[in-house]
PDB file of C-alpha atoms in Angstrom:
ATOM      1  CA  MET A   1       0.000   0.000   0.000  1.00 86.00           C
ATOM      2  CA  LYS A   2       1.453   3.348  -1.065  1.00 94.00           C
ATOM      3  CA  ILE A   3       0.611   6.231   1.261  1.00 96.00           C
ATOM      4  CA  GLY A   4       1.194   9.816   0.188  1.00 98.00           C
ATOM      5  CA  LEU A   5       1.268  12.792   2.547  1.00 98.00           C
ATOM      6  CA  ALA A   6       0.700  16.406   1.450  1.00 98.00           C
ATOM      7  CA  LEU A   7       1.723  19.157   3.869  1.00 98.00           C
ATOM      8  CA  SER A   8       0.244  22.634   3.523  1.00 96.00           C
ATOM      9  CA  GLY A   9       1.860  25.989   4.075  1.00 92.00           C
ATOM     10  CA  GLY A  10       0.980  27.955   7.188  1.00 87.00           C
ATOM     11  CA  GLY A  11       3.978  29.609   8.827  1.00 85.00           C
ATOM     12  CA  ALA A  12       4.264  28.733  12.516  1.00 88.00           C
ATOM     13  CA  ARG A  13       1.134  26.622  12.232  1.00 91.00           C
ATOM     14  CA  GLY A  14       3.226  24.254  10.106  1.00 94.00           C
ATOM     15  CA  MET A  15       4.686  22.868  13.362  1.00 95.00           C
ATOM     16  CA  ALA A  16       1.403  20.957  13.587  1.00 97.00           C
ATOM     17  CA  HIS A  17       2.531  18.814  10.638  1.00 98.00           C
ATOM     18  CA  LEU A  18       5.255  17.357  12.831  1.00 98.00           C
ATOM     19  CA  GLY A  19       2.700  16.329  15.449  1.00 98.00           C
ATOM     20  CA  VAL A  20       0.490  14.832  12.750  1.00 98.00           C
ATOM     21  CA  ILE A  21       3.394  12.826  11.342  1.00 98.00           C
ATOM     22  CA  LYS A  22       4.345  11.557  14.801  1.00 98.00           C
ATOM     23  CA  ALA A  23       0.778  10.336  15.398  1.00 98.00           C
ATOM     24  CA  LEU A  24       0.568   8.681  11.975  1.00 97.00           C
ATOM     25  CA  GLU A  25       3.875   6.908  12.612  1.00 97.00           C
ATOM     26  CA  GLU A  26       2.477   5.593  15.882  1.00 96.00           C
ATOM     27  CA  PHE A  27      -0.447   4.190  13.890  1.00 96.00           C
ATOM     28  CA  GLY A  28       2.164   2.219  11.968  1.00 95.00           C
ATOM     29  CA  LEU A  29       2.059   4.271   8.758  1.00 96.00           C
ATOM     30  CA  ARG A  30       5.097   4.516   6.507  1.00 96.00           C
ATOM     31  CA  PHE A  31       5.036   7.017   3.657  1.00 97.00           C
ATOM     32  CA  TYR A  32       5.736   6.274   0.021  1.00 97.00           C
ATOM     33  CA  GLU A  33       6.055   9.936  -0.962  1.00 98.00           C
ATOM     34  CA  LEU A  34       5.544  13.431   0.471  1.00 98.00           C
ATOM     35  CA  SER A  35       4.787  16.832  -0.992  1.00 98.00           C
ATOM     36  CA  GLY A  36       4.886  20.212   0.706  1.00 98.00           C
ATOM     37  CA  THR A  37       4.451  23.945   0.360  1.00 95.00           C
ATOM     38  CA  SER A  38       6.234  26.601   2.432  1.00 92.00           C
ATOM     39  CA  ALA A  39       6.156  25.437   6.085  1.00 93.00           C
ATOM     40  CA  GLY A  40       5.076  22.034   4.768  1.00 96.00           C
ATOM     41  CA  ALA A  41       8.110  21.972   2.480  1.00 97.00           C
ATOM     42  CA  ILE A  42      10.390  22.707   5.431  1.00 95.00           C
ATOM     43  CA  ALA A  43       8.832  19.988   7.593  1.00 97.00           C
ATOM     44  CA  GLY A  44       8.832  17.573   4.655  1.00 98.00           C
ATOM     45  CA  ALA A  45      12.490  18.180   3.790  1.00 98.00           C
ATOM     46  CA  PHE A  46      13.752  17.520   7.315  1.00 97.00           C
ATOM     47  CA  TYR A  47      11.527  14.462   7.714  1.00 98.00           C
ATOM     48  CA  CYS A  48      12.385  12.946   4.340  1.00 98.00           C
ATOM     49  CA  TYR A  49      16.076  13.539   5.047  1.00 98.00           C
ATOM     50  CA  GLY A  50      15.748  11.240   8.050  1.00 98.00           C
ATOM     51  CA  TYR A  51      14.962  13.411  11.087  1.00 98.00           C
ATOM     52  CA  LYS A  52      12.136  12.353  13.425  1.00 98.00           C
ATOM     53  CA  PRO A  53       9.293  14.797  14.215  1.00 98.00           C
ATOM     54  CA  ASP A  54      10.512  15.558  17.749  1.00 97.00           C
ATOM     55  CA  GLU A  55      14.040  16.158  16.450  1.00 96.00           C
ATOM     56  CA  ILE A  56      12.765  18.597  13.823  1.00 96.00           C
ATOM     57  CA  LEU A  57      10.760  20.507  16.425  1.00 94.00           C
ATOM     58  CA  GLY A  58      13.895  20.758  18.560  1.00 92.00           C
ATOM     59  CA  LEU A  59      16.065  21.951  15.674  1.00 90.00           C
ATOM     60  CA  LEU A  60      13.619  24.623  14.543  1.00 87.00           C
ATOM     61  CA  SER A  61      12.929  25.790  18.094  1.00 83.00           C
ATOM     62  CA  GLN A  62      16.612  26.018  19.039  1.00 77.00           C
ATOM     63  CA  MET A  63      17.466  27.880  15.851  1.00 66.00           C
ATOM     64  CA  GLY A  64      14.788  30.518  16.339  1.00 54.00           C
ATOM     65  CA  PHE A  65      13.514  31.296  12.857  1.00 48.00           C
ATOM     66  CA  LEU A  66      13.252  35.033  13.452  1.00 44.00           C
ATOM     67  CA  ASN A  67      16.901  35.094  14.492  1.00 47.00           C
ATOM     68  CA  SER A  68      17.910  33.454  11.214  1.00 42.00           C
ATOM     69  CA  VAL A  69      16.406  36.039   8.869  1.00 43.00           C
ATOM     70  CA  ARG A  70      18.352  39.141   7.890  1.00 39.00           C
ATOM     71  CA  PRO A  71      17.566  42.553   6.381  1.00 39.00           C
ATOM     72  CA  ALA A  72      17.449  42.200   2.612  1.00 39.00           C
ATOM     73  CA  TRP A  73      18.317  45.818   1.748  1.00 38.00           C
ATOM     74  CA  ALA A  74      16.382  45.347  -1.485  1.00 41.00           C
ATOM     75  CA  TRP A  75      13.199  46.757  -2.973  1.00 36.00           C
ATOM     76  CA  THR A  76      11.903  43.237  -3.688  1.00 41.00           C
ATOM     77  CA  GLY A  77      11.617  42.191  -0.040  1.00 40.00           C
ATOM     78  CA  LEU A  78      12.284  43.339   3.513  1.00 45.00           C
ATOM     79  CA  LEU A  79      14.098  40.213   4.685  1.00 52.00           C
ATOM     80  CA  SER A  80      16.450  37.542   3.414  1.00 57.00           C
ATOM     81  CA  MET A  81      16.341  33.855   4.388  1.00 68.00           C
ATOM     82  CA  ASP A  82      20.114  33.417   4.003  1.00 72.00           C
ATOM     83  CA  GLY A  83      20.505  32.610   7.699  1.00 75.00           C
ATOM     84  CA  PHE A  84      17.873  29.894   7.490  1.00 82.00           C
ATOM     85  CA  ARG A  85      19.544  28.543   4.363  1.00 86.00           C
ATOM     86  CA  GLU A  86      22.824  28.233   6.285  1.00 87.00           C
ATOM     87  CA  MET A  87      21.056  26.369   9.096  1.00 88.00           C
ATOM     88  CA  MET A  88      19.538  23.931   6.607  1.00 92.00           C
ATOM     89  CA  HIS A  89      22.950  23.299   5.062  1.00 93.00           C
ATOM     90  CA  ARG A  90      24.324  22.401   8.477  1.00 92.00           C
ATOM     91  CA  CYS A  91      21.473  19.969   9.103  1.00 94.00           C
ATOM     92  CA  MET A  92      21.320  18.592   5.544  1.00 96.00           C
ATOM     93  CA  PRO A  93      24.860  18.663   4.107  1.00 96.00           C
ATOM     94  CA  ASP A  94      23.884  16.353   1.245  1.00 97.00           C
ATOM     95  CA  ASN A  95      21.901  19.083  -0.475  1.00 97.00           C
ATOM     96  CA  ASP A  96      20.100  17.090  -3.145  1.00 98.00           C
ATOM     97  CA  PHE A  97      16.674  15.504  -3.530  1.00 98.00           C
ATOM     98  CA  LYS A  98      18.523  12.238  -4.229  1.00 98.00           C
ATOM     99  CA  ALA A  99      19.803  12.233  -0.640  1.00 98.00           C
ATOM    100  CA  LEU A 100      16.273  11.952   0.768  1.00 98.00           C
ATOM    101  CA  LYS A 101      15.121   8.685   2.298  1.00 98.00           C
ATOM    102  CA  ILE A 102      11.555   9.366   1.140  1.00 98.00           C
ATOM    103  CA  PRO A 103      10.760  11.103  -2.182  1.00 98.00           C
ATOM    104  CA  LEU A 104       9.614  14.697  -1.770  1.00 98.00           C
ATOM    105  CA  THR A 105       8.054  17.256  -4.106  1.00 98.00           C
ATOM    106  CA  VAL A 106       8.199  20.958  -3.214  1.00 98.00           C
ATOM    107  CA  ALA A 107       5.788  23.548  -4.647  1.00 97.00           C
ATOM    108  CA  ALA A 108       6.834  27.143  -5.409  1.00 95.00           C
ATOM    109  CA  THR A 109       5.320  29.995  -7.417  1.00 93.00           C
ATOM    110  CA  GLU A 110       7.314  31.431 -10.331  1.00 94.00           C
ATOM    111  CA  ILE A 111       6.452  35.073  -9.822  1.00 86.00           C
ATOM    112  CA  ARG A 112       7.281  36.459 -13.286  1.00 87.00           C
ATOM    113  CA  HIS A 113       5.335  33.845 -15.233  1.00 89.00           C
ATOM    114  CA  GLY A 114       2.591  33.376 -12.659  1.00 89.00           C
ATOM    115  CA  LYS A 115       2.709  29.574 -12.566  1.00 94.00           C
ATOM    116  CA  ILE A 116       3.190  26.818 -10.027  1.00 95.00           C
ATOM    117  CA  VAL A 117       6.383  24.763 -10.261  1.00 96.00           C
ATOM    118  CA  TYR A 118       7.049  21.428  -8.550  1.00 97.00           C
ATOM    119  CA  PHE A 119      10.638  20.573  -7.616  1.00 97.00           C
ATOM    120  CA  ASN A 120      11.723  16.981  -7.016  1.00 97.00           C
ATOM    121  CA  GLU A 121      15.329  16.901  -8.165  1.00 97.00           C
ATOM    122  CA  GLY A 122      18.543  18.891  -7.858  1.00 96.00           C
ATOM    123  CA  ASP A 123      19.148  21.550  -5.190  1.00 96.00           C
ATOM    124  CA  LEU A 124      16.879  20.661  -2.262  1.00 97.00           C
ATOM    125  CA  ILE A 125      17.503  23.629  -0.007  1.00 96.00           C
ATOM    126  CA  SER A 126      17.027  26.328  -2.661  1.00 94.00           C
ATOM    127  CA  SER A 127      13.718  24.686  -3.594  1.00 96.00           C
ATOM    128  CA  VAL A 128      12.532  24.746   0.021  1.00 95.00           C
ATOM    129  CA  ILE A 129      13.606  28.373   0.516  1.00 92.00           C
ATOM    130  CA  ALA A 130      11.845  29.326  -2.726  1.00 92.00           C
ATOM    131  CA  SER A 131       8.659  27.611  -1.554  1.00 94.00           C
ATOM    132  CA  SER A 132       8.778  29.489   1.765  1.00 88.00           C
ATOM    133  CA  SER A 133       9.460  33.058   0.597  1.00 84.00           C
ATOM    134  CA  ILE A 134       6.367  35.057   1.515  1.00 79.00           C
ATOM    135  CA  PRO A 135       5.944  37.844  -1.088  1.00 74.00           C
ATOM    136  CA  ALA A 136       6.995  41.371  -0.018  1.00 61.00           C
ATOM    137  CA  LEU A 137       8.298  40.064   3.324  1.00 72.00           C
ATOM    138  CA  PHE A 138      11.094  37.942   1.829  1.00 73.00           C
ATOM    139  CA  ASN A 139      13.135  38.403  -1.307  1.00 75.00           C
ATOM    140  CA  PRO A 140      12.107  36.209  -4.272  1.00 82.00           C
ATOM    141  CA  VAL A 141      14.552  33.332  -4.708  1.00 85.00           C
ATOM    142  CA  ASN A 142      16.612  33.150  -7.890  1.00 85.00           C
ATOM    143  CA  HIS A 143      16.742  29.439  -8.645  1.00 79.00           C
ATOM    144  CA  ASN A 144      17.737  28.050 -12.046  1.00 79.00           C
ATOM    145  CA  ASP A 145      17.401  31.569 -13.536  1.00 85.00           C
ATOM    146  CA  ASN A 146      13.796  31.946 -12.435  1.00 91.00           C
ATOM    147  CA  TYR A 147      12.313  33.870  -9.508  1.00 91.00           C
ATOM    148  CA  TYR A 148      10.169  32.086  -6.958  1.00 91.00           C
ATOM    149  CA  VAL A 149       7.968  33.040  -4.033  1.00 89.00           C
ATOM    150  CA  ASP A 150       5.738  31.130  -1.636  1.00 87.00           C
ATOM    151  CA  GLY A 151       4.070  28.120  -3.259  1.00 87.00           C
ATOM    152  CA  GLY A 152       0.922  28.706  -1.210  1.00 86.00           C
ATOM    153  CA  ILE A 153      -0.171  31.468  -3.559  1.00 85.00           C
ATOM    154  CA  MET A 154      -1.099  28.882  -6.192  1.00 90.00           C
ATOM    155  CA  ASP A 155      -1.018  25.489  -4.431  1.00 93.00           C
ATOM    156  CA  ASN A 156      -1.036  25.571  -0.651  1.00 93.00           C
ATOM    157  CA  LEU A 157      -1.871  21.870  -0.301  1.00 96.00           C
ATOM    158  CA  PRO A 158       0.148  20.237  -3.117  1.00 97.00           C
ATOM    159  CA  VAL A 159      -1.767  17.017  -3.664  1.00 97.00           C
ATOM    160  CA  ARG A 160      -1.301  17.009  -7.434  1.00 96.00           C
ATOM    161  CA  PRO A 161       2.197  15.437  -7.402  1.00 97.00           C
ATOM    162  CA  LEU A 162       0.815  12.470  -5.424  1.00 98.00           C
ATOM    163  CA  VAL A 163      -2.269  11.738  -7.532  1.00 96.00           C
ATOM    164  CA  GLY A 164      -1.885   8.532  -9.529  1.00 95.00           C
ATOM    165  CA  LYS A 165       1.135   7.425  -7.489  1.00 96.00           C
ATOM    166  CA  CYS A 166      -0.427   6.634  -4.128  1.00 96.00           C
ATOM    167  CA  ASP A 167      -3.263   4.363  -2.963  1.00 94.00           C
ATOM    168  CA  ILE A 168      -4.070   6.711  -0.078  1.00 95.00           C
ATOM    169  CA  ILE A 169      -3.403  10.459   0.038  1.00 97.00           C
ATOM    170  CA  ILE A 170      -3.477  12.174   3.417  1.00 98.00           C
ATOM    171  CA  GLY A 171      -3.644  15.950   3.447  1.00 97.00           C
ATOM    172  CA  SER A 172      -2.340  17.723   6.541  1.00 98.00           C
ATOM    173  CA  HIS A 173      -3.845  21.204   6.402  1.00 95.00           C
ATOM    174  CA  CYS A 174      -2.842  23.708   9.091  1.00 91.00           C
ATOM    175  CA  ASN A 175      -4.686  26.796   7.783  1.00 81.00           C
ATOM    176  CA  PRO A 176      -8.321  26.547   8.911  1.00 73.00           C
ATOM    177  CA  VAL A 177     -10.305  29.766   8.439  1.00 59.00           C
ATOM    178  CA  GLN A 178     -12.117  30.601  11.650  1.00 58.00           C
ATOM    179  CA  GLN A 179     -15.705  31.692  11.120  1.00 53.00           C
ATOM    180  CA  ARG A 180     -15.418  34.390  13.780  1.00 55.00           C
ATOM    181  CA  PHE A 181     -12.943  37.205  13.186  1.00 47.00           C
ATOM    182  CA  ASP A 182     -12.759  40.537  14.991  1.00 54.00           C
ATOM    183  CA  LEU A 183     -11.266  43.403  13.036  1.00 52.00           C
ATOM    184  CA  GLY A 184      -7.848  44.286  14.408  1.00 56.00           C
ATOM    185  CA  SER A 185      -4.668  45.761  13.034  1.00 54.00           C
ATOM    186  CA  VAL A 186      -3.685  46.122   9.392  1.00 52.00           C
ATOM    187  CA  LYS A 187      -1.404  43.107   9.912  1.00 52.00           C
ATOM    188  CA  ASP A 188      -4.315  40.976  11.178  1.00 56.00           C
ATOM    189  CA  ILE A 189      -6.590  41.985   8.311  1.00 53.00           C
ATOM    190  CA  THR A 190      -3.856  41.395   5.708  1.00 56.00           C
ATOM    191  CA  GLU A 191      -3.060  37.949   7.124  1.00 58.00           C
ATOM    192  CA  ARG A 192      -6.766  37.048   7.272  1.00 56.00           C
ATOM    193  CA  SER A 193      -7.301  38.167   3.669  1.00 57.00           C
ATOM    194  CA  LEU A 194      -4.340  36.141   2.421  1.00 65.00           C
ATOM    195  CA  LEU A 195      -5.560  33.102   4.352  1.00 61.00           C
ATOM    196  CA  ILE A 196      -9.002  33.311   2.745  1.00 62.00           C
ATOM    197  CA  ALA A 197      -7.507  33.698  -0.748  1.00 63.00           C
ATOM    198  CA  ILE A 198      -5.152  30.761  -0.287  1.00 66.00           C
ATOM    199  CA  ASN A 199      -7.983  28.530   0.926  1.00 67.00           C
ATOM    200  CA  VAL A 200      -9.654  28.790  -2.474  1.00 67.00           C
ATOM    201  CA  ASN A 201      -6.992  26.594  -4.073  1.00 72.00           C
ATOM    202  CA  THR A 202      -6.840  24.394  -0.968  1.00 82.00           C
ATOM    203  CA  THR A 203     -10.534  23.540  -1.236  1.00 82.00           C
ATOM    204  CA  ILE A 204      -9.936  21.945  -4.632  1.00 87.00           C
ATOM    205  CA  SER A 205      -6.892  20.041  -3.385  1.00 91.00           C
ATOM    206  CA  LYS A 206      -8.838  18.550  -0.485  1.00 92.00           C
ATOM    207  CA  THR A 207     -11.182  16.752  -2.899  1.00 93.00           C
ATOM    208  CA  HIS A 208      -8.241  14.628  -4.077  1.00 95.00           C
ATOM    209  CA  CYS A 209      -7.357  13.496  -0.545  1.00 96.00           C
ATOM    210  CA  THR A 210      -8.536  10.236   0.999  1.00 96.00           C
ATOM    211  CA  TYR A 211      -8.266  11.939   4.386  1.00 97.00           C
ATOM    212  CA  VAL A 212      -7.767  15.556   5.444  1.00 96.00           C
ATOM    213  CA  ILE A 213      -6.328  16.272   8.876  1.00 97.00           C
ATOM    214  CA  GLU A 214      -7.216  19.851   9.822  1.00 95.00           C
ATOM    215  CA  PRO A 215      -7.252  20.792  13.523  1.00 95.00           C
ATOM    216  CA  ASN A 216      -9.644  23.725  13.888  1.00 90.00           C
ATOM    217  CA  GLU A 217      -7.815  24.856  17.025  1.00 92.00           C
ATOM    218  CA  LEU A 218      -4.939  26.039  14.838  1.00 91.00           C
ATOM    219  CA  GLY A 219      -7.116  28.921  13.672  1.00 83.00           C
ATOM    220  CA  LYS A 220      -6.290  30.904  16.805  1.00 86.00           C
ATOM    221  CA  TYR A 221      -2.577  31.021  15.946  1.00 85.00           C
ATOM    222  CA  SER A 222      -0.975  33.440  13.516  1.00 77.00           C
ATOM    223  CA  THR A 223       1.660  32.831  10.873  1.00 76.00           C
ATOM    224  CA  PHE A 224       4.342  34.277  13.160  1.00 74.00           C
ATOM    225  CA  ASP A 225       3.496  32.562  16.471  1.00 81.00           C
ATOM    226  CA  LEU A 226       6.874  30.830  16.339  1.00 79.00           C
ATOM    227  CA  SER A 227       7.361  30.884  20.106  1.00 83.00           C
ATOM    228  CA  LYS A 228       4.357  28.573  20.436  1.00 90.00           C
ATOM    229  CA  GLY A 229       5.829  25.784  18.311  1.00 90.00           C
ATOM    230  CA  LYS A 230       5.495  23.106  20.999  1.00 95.00           C
ATOM    231  CA  GLU A 231       1.836  23.995  21.607  1.00 96.00           C
ATOM    232  CA  ILE A 232       1.115  23.845  17.892  1.00 96.00           C
ATOM    233  CA  PHE A 233       2.995  20.541  17.547  1.00 97.00           C
ATOM    234  CA  ASN A 234       0.869  19.049  20.351  1.00 98.00           C
ATOM    235  CA  ILE A 235      -2.357  20.210  18.717  1.00 98.00           C
ATOM    236  CA  GLY A 236      -1.473  18.339  15.516  1.00 98.00           C
ATOM    237  CA  TYR A 237      -0.516  15.232  17.460  1.00 98.00           C
ATOM    238  CA  THR A 238      -3.519  15.186  19.809  1.00 98.00           C
ATOM    239  CA  TYR A 239      -6.061  15.962  17.092  1.00 98.00           C
ATOM    240  CA  THR A 240      -4.805  13.114  14.914  1.00 98.00           C
ATOM    241  CA  LYS A 241      -4.767  10.608  17.793  1.00 97.00           C
ATOM    242  CA  ASN A 242      -8.260  11.609  18.925  1.00 97.00           C
ATOM    243  CA  ASN A 243      -9.951  11.669  15.513  1.00 97.00           C
ATOM    244  CA  PHE A 244      -8.324   8.783  13.635  1.00 95.00           C
ATOM    245  CA  LYS A 245      -7.186   5.248  14.311  1.00 92.00           C
ATOM    246  CA  ALA A 246      -4.786   2.890  12.564  1.00 91.00           C
ATOM    247  CA  LEU A 247      -7.631   0.975  10.911  1.00 89.00           C
ATOM    248  CA  ASP A 248      -8.748   4.115   9.060  1.00 88.00           C
ATOM    249  CA  PHE A 249      -5.668   3.914   6.880  1.00 85.00           C
ATOM    250  CA  GLN A 250      -5.909   0.258   5.886  1.00 75.00           C
ATOM    251  CA  ILE A 251      -6.588   0.071   2.153  1.00 55.00           C
ATOM    252  CA  ASN A 252      -8.591  -3.157   2.355  1.00 47.00           C
ATOM    253  CA  GLU A 253     -11.051  -1.596   4.767  1.00 45.00           C
ATOM    254  CA  ILE A 254     -11.418   1.437   2.507  1.00 46.00           C
ATOM    255  CA  LEU A 255     -12.216  -0.716  -0.508  1.00 42.00           C
ATOM    256  CA  LYS A 256     -14.952  -2.548   1.433  1.00 42.00           C
ATOM    257  CA  HIS A 257     -16.821   0.712   1.684  1.00 42.00           C
TER     258      HIS A 257
END
C-alpha cells in the first residue's frame, strides 16, 4: 500500500505537521512519498532527510527562525532567508533531492510567469527556501534563472504530485479559516485576507485526498506565532490521535466501503 502525505503551508502553524506525522507513525504508517508547500516543504524536507518529528521541532525551536532572517536591503523584499539557508545546510549537508530517504516534491510559485512549479530533483535547499518566501516580506529566490515566491499562492496543499502514485493520500492542512474574526490591526486583516484567498486553491486540493487532517484549534494562531511551536505541535498530534485510528488507513477496509 502506497501512502502519500501532502503538507500545507501555514507559517508557525506548520509545526502541527510534525505532530500529525508523529501520530501517523504511531499508527504504523510509513510514507511512500511526500509533498509540501512553504512550512510544509520545510517539515517535509527535514523528515524525508531522516529526522524524526521531535528532532525537527527541537532543531527549529533552538534555531529561532526570526533570528535566522536578515535585512534584505532590497526593494523586492524586507528580509532575506540566508541565515535559514545556512542552518539547513548544516542539518542537511547532502543538499540534493537524491539524498532523501523518502521522495519529496516541493511547490513554489514562479512570480514572473505566474505559474506553479514542482521541484523533485537537484538543489533541495534552494527549492525549500523558494517555496517558503512570503511575497513582499522575503526576497524572491533566484533558482535556475527563475524567480520564486511562496508556493501557497497557487497550491497551498500540493496534492497534485501524489495523484496517480499513491493508494491513499493524506492531506495535513494547518490553515483553517475561523468563522469568527474581529477586526484588528492592518497586519491581522492582511493575514486574514491572504488566508481566505489561499484557501480557495486548498478547497480543490482537499477533494483529491482520501483523508484531510485539519485541527480547527490552529485557527487561533498566527503565521508568526513561532514561540508557540510546541503547543502547535501538540495540537497536531492530539487531534490526529483523537480523531483517527490505525484501521482508518488500511486500504482493504477502505475498498470494502
